[in-house]
Short mmCIF file of C-alpha atoms in Angstrom, two decimals:
data_model
loop_
_atom_site.label_atom_id
_atom_site.label_comp_id
_atom_site.label_asym_id
_atom_site.label_seq_id
_atom_site.Cartn_x
_atom_site.Cartn_y
_atom_site.Cartn_z
CA UNK A 192 160.69 126.42 78.38
CA UNK A 193 164.17 125.67 80.09
CA UNK A 194 167.29 127.57 79.69
CA UNK A 195 170.44 125.32 80.48
CA UNK A 196 169.47 121.66 80.56
CA UNK A 197 172.20 118.56 81.54
CA UNK A 198 171.29 115.29 81.73
CA UNK A 199 171.32 113.39 84.57
CA UNK A 200 170.01 115.02 86.99
CA UNK A 201 171.89 112.00 89.24
CA UNK A 202 174.60 110.03 88.01
CA UNK A 203 175.83 106.47 90.56
CA UNK A 204 178.49 104.82 89.17
CA UNK A 205 181.67 102.17 90.48
CA UNK A 206 185.50 103.39 89.70
CA UNK A 207 186.82 102.69 86.60
CA UNK A 208 184.42 103.57 84.67
CA UNK A 209 183.43 105.61 81.76
CA UNK A 210 180.48 107.85 81.86
CA UNK A 211 179.05 111.60 80.00
CA UNK A 212 177.31 114.04 81.18
CA UNK A 213 174.97 116.00 77.82
CA UNK A 214 174.12 120.05 78.41
CA UNK A 215 171.62 121.68 76.05
CA UNK A 216 170.79 125.59 75.89
CA UNK A 217 167.63 127.34 73.87
CA UNK A 218 169.12 130.01 74.34
CA UNK A 219 171.13 131.05 71.60
CA UNK A 220 173.56 132.08 73.23
CA UNK A 221 177.74 131.61 72.12
CA UNK A 222 179.85 130.58 74.34
CA UNK A 223 179.08 127.78 76.99
CA UNK A 224 180.98 125.55 80.13
CA UNK A 225 181.41 123.19 83.02
CA UNK A 226 181.97 124.22 85.88
CA UNK A 227 182.70 121.04 89.30
CA UNK A 228 181.57 122.12 92.57
CA UNK A 229 183.26 119.93 95.41
CA UNK A 230 181.27 118.87 98.84
CA UNK A 231 182.95 121.98 100.39
CA UNK A 232 180.36 123.68 97.88
CA UNK A 233 183.60 125.70 95.67
CA UNK A 234 182.52 126.54 92.56
CA UNK A 235 185.12 126.03 89.86
CA UNK A 236 185.63 126.51 86.36
CA UNK A 237 187.36 123.75 84.40
CA UNK A 238 186.40 124.63 80.29
CA UNK A 239 184.50 126.77 78.35
CA UNK A 240 184.28 126.88 74.55
CA UNK A 241 182.99 129.38 71.93
CA UNK A 242 182.27 127.61 68.69
CA UNK A 243 185.56 125.86 68.09
CA UNK A 244 187.36 127.44 70.69
CA UNK A 245 187.96 125.62 73.20
CA UNK A 246 189.73 126.73 76.55
CA UNK A 247 190.85 123.99 79.25
CA UNK A 248 191.71 125.01 83.08
CA UNK A 249 195.38 123.38 83.66
CA UNK A 250 194.03 121.89 86.94
CA UNK A 251 191.79 119.86 84.69
CA UNK A 252 193.07 116.25 84.21
CA UNK A 253 192.96 115.03 81.14
CA UNK A 254 190.35 112.40 81.59
CA UNK A 255 188.24 114.70 81.36
CA UNK A 256 186.58 115.72 77.72
CA UNK A 257 184.41 117.78 76.59
CA UNK A 258 182.43 118.11 73.41
CA UNK A 259 180.58 120.17 71.39
CA UNK A 260 178.46 118.73 67.81
CA UNK A 261 176.78 122.23 67.51
CA UNK A 262 176.42 125.87 69.71
CA UNK A 263 173.59 124.86 71.60
CA UNK A 264 175.08 121.12 73.06
CA UNK A 265 178.22 120.48 75.17
CA UNK A 266 178.63 117.37 76.77
CA UNK A 267 181.36 115.89 78.86
CA UNK A 268 183.06 112.60 78.80
CA UNK A 269 184.56 111.60 81.56
CA UNK A 270 187.32 108.21 81.21
CA UNK A 271 187.87 105.84 84.76
CA UNK A 272 186.19 107.51 87.17
CA UNK A 273 188.49 108.16 90.44
CA UNK A 274 186.33 109.00 93.93
CA UNK A 275 187.75 112.16 93.59
CA UNK A 276 185.49 112.64 91.02
CA UNK A 277 182.37 113.27 93.12
CA UNK A 278 180.76 116.54 92.85
CA UNK A 279 178.07 118.03 91.96
CA UNK A 280 178.69 119.03 87.71
CA UNK A 281 177.72 122.07 86.13
CA UNK A 282 176.51 123.27 82.75
CA UNK A 283 176.84 127.70 81.74
CA UNK A 284 175.70 129.15 79.11
CA UNK A 285 176.61 133.30 77.51
CA UNK A 286 176.20 135.33 75.15
CA UNK A 287 180.23 136.23 75.38
CA UNK A 288 181.47 138.71 77.79
CA UNK A 289 178.17 138.50 79.37
CA UNK A 290 175.69 136.92 82.16
CA UNK A 291 176.52 132.73 82.35
CA UNK A 292 172.94 131.07 83.33
CA UNK A 293 173.57 127.91 84.92
CA UNK A 294 172.27 124.54 84.25
CA UNK A 295 170.10 122.03 87.52
CA UNK A 296 173.41 120.57 88.30
CA UNK A 297 173.79 117.09 87.42
CA UNK A 298 175.00 114.89 91.14
CA UNK A 299 177.43 112.22 90.39
CA UNK A 300 178.50 109.71 92.87
CA UNK A 301 181.69 107.31 92.27
CA UNK A 302 181.76 104.52 94.82
CA UNK B 252 196.90 134.69 97.06
CA UNK B 253 193.34 133.31 96.75
CA UNK B 254 191.40 134.93 93.45
CA UNK B 255 188.20 135.38 94.81
CA UNK B 256 187.45 135.98 98.77
CA UNK B 257 184.42 135.85 100.88
CA UNK B 258 183.42 135.88 103.82
CA UNK B 259 182.47 132.30 104.75
CA UNK B 260 179.55 133.33 107.13
CA UNK B 261 177.50 132.53 107.96
CA UNK B 262 175.59 136.34 108.16
CA UNK B 263 172.02 135.89 110.14
CA UNK B 264 170.25 139.39 110.33
CA UNK B 265 166.23 139.94 110.99
CA UNK B 266 163.86 140.79 108.26
CA UNK B 267 163.86 143.23 107.08
CA UNK B 268 167.47 144.65 107.89
CA UNK B 269 170.06 145.43 105.08
CA UNK B 270 172.44 142.91 104.58
CA UNK B 271 175.84 143.79 103.22
CA UNK B 272 177.98 140.86 101.02
CA UNK B 273 181.43 141.83 100.40
CA UNK B 274 183.78 140.31 97.96
CA UNK B 275 187.96 141.09 97.31
CA UNK B 276 189.48 140.28 93.45
CA UNK B 277 193.00 139.48 93.35
CA UNK B 278 193.65 140.43 89.70
CA UNK B 279 193.37 144.03 88.77
CA UNK B 280 192.23 143.12 84.86
CA UNK B 281 189.43 141.69 85.81
CA UNK B 282 186.45 143.20 83.85
CA UNK B 283 182.92 142.09 85.14
CA UNK B 284 181.80 141.09 88.10
CA UNK B 285 178.96 139.20 89.50
CA UNK B 286 176.63 138.10 92.12
CA UNK B 287 174.76 134.68 92.29
CA UNK B 288 172.75 133.23 94.73
CA UNK B 289 172.65 129.40 95.33
CA UNK B 290 169.64 127.68 97.77
CA UNK B 291 170.52 124.67 98.95
CA UNK B 292 170.54 121.84 96.53
CA UNK B 293 170.40 124.56 93.65
CA UNK B 294 171.38 125.64 91.27
CA UNK B 295 173.39 129.25 91.31
CA UNK B 296 171.59 131.85 90.00
CA UNK B 297 172.00 135.20 88.92
CA UNK B 298 171.18 137.92 90.84
CA UNK B 299 172.93 141.09 89.86
CA UNK B 300 175.72 142.02 87.17
CA UNK B 301 178.30 144.77 87.53
CA UNK B 302 180.90 146.10 84.80
CA UNK B 303 181.73 149.98 85.92
CA UNK B 304 182.63 152.28 89.02
CA UNK B 305 179.82 152.80 91.36
CA UNK B 306 176.04 151.67 92.66
CA UNK B 307 174.53 148.92 90.63
CA UNK B 308 170.43 148.80 92.08
CA UNK B 309 168.12 146.44 91.13
CA UNK B 310 164.90 146.25 92.90
CA UNK B 311 166.51 145.40 96.35
CA UNK B 312 170.04 144.87 95.72
CA UNK B 313 172.27 147.50 94.79
CA UNK B 314 175.66 146.21 94.08
CA UNK B 315 178.59 148.62 94.06
CA UNK B 316 181.88 147.86 92.42
CA UNK B 317 185.21 150.16 93.06
CA UNK B 318 188.00 148.46 91.39
CA UNK B 319 191.37 150.06 92.71
CA UNK B 320 190.20 148.71 96.03
CA UNK B 321 189.33 145.42 94.12
CA UNK B 322 186.20 144.98 95.72
CA UNK B 323 182.39 144.63 95.03
CA UNK B 324 179.77 144.73 97.09
CA UNK B 325 175.98 143.36 98.02
CA UNK B 326 173.74 144.99 99.29
CA UNK B 327 169.64 143.09 100.57
CA UNK B 328 167.72 145.64 101.68
CA UNK B 329 164.52 144.41 103.47
CA UNK B 330 166.07 141.09 103.51
CA UNK B 331 163.64 138.70 103.32
CA UNK B 332 163.66 135.22 105.10
CA UNK B 333 163.60 133.77 101.54
CA UNK B 334 166.77 135.60 101.15
CA UNK B 335 168.41 132.98 103.11
CA UNK B 336 170.66 131.37 100.67
CA UNK B 337 174.71 131.19 99.71
CA UNK B 338 175.24 134.00 98.06
CA UNK B 339 178.73 133.67 95.61
CA UNK B 340 180.65 136.84 93.65
CA UNK B 341 182.19 136.03 90.36
CA UNK B 342 184.79 137.40 88.71
CA UNK B 343 185.64 137.61 84.77
CA UNK B 344 189.45 138.20 84.53
CA UNK B 345 189.56 136.52 80.57
CA UNK B 346 190.23 140.59 79.17
CA UNK B 347 190.38 140.33 75.26
CA UNK B 348 189.41 137.14 75.42
CA UNK B 349 185.93 135.25 74.24
CA UNK B 350 185.95 133.50 76.99
CA UNK B 351 184.83 134.44 79.61
CA UNK B 352 185.47 131.76 82.50
CA UNK B 353 184.61 133.05 85.67
CA UNK B 354 186.45 132.61 89.05
CA UNK B 355 184.05 132.03 92.15
CA UNK B 356 184.14 133.09 95.28
CA UNK B 357 184.04 130.14 98.50
CA UNK B 358 180.30 131.58 98.53
CA UNK B 359 178.43 133.50 102.27
CA UNK B 360 176.11 131.85 103.50
CA UNK B 361 173.20 134.52 104.80
CA UNK B 362 170.65 133.85 106.78
CA UNK B 363 167.62 135.90 107.57
CA UNK B 364 164.72 135.35 110.41
CA UNK B 365 161.66 136.37 110.91
#
């Protein structure tokens, strides 16, 4: 019954490693997003993806790369992880221009 | 200038009172406005959306939008302890685009005491 799901829920890794977070939605939405919530709880857009159109937020390092195999899935791959990448990453989805629904989040800790 | 600003709080109200949460935004082309509730350790949960000037009511929640003043608010009537959470104001600025990125304020922490 889950609308937007993410795996894993927790991710602990060392600096320099490469990791991926997966997101799936079963709402039939056509747009998906990645958000980052930092330690001060500020939630910031990273990417939005509508079919083959990808918008990259200018503040996101190119170590972060989203990949969407189909409309229901959006993955986030992170290369060469840094301490500052530690945060909670949320996936969200929506019908174009409408309300966004968030997944449960992935807490990434880089040591 | 921050794109979306909220009073960080904390805002503390007694049970049964009206809680009033405020938000201002900087970009006049903003089209859509949302209120999310986030409990500690959980994901943001959509509670209200508003697209045109005026009031929109849903149960105990009322969202108010004034585009001329670039101001959106959320009123919670008959506040309950279960309403204690952080409330996030979000604005969609992607006019004419299919990509509705949301820009969030830093949230207002609300505590409702019994």
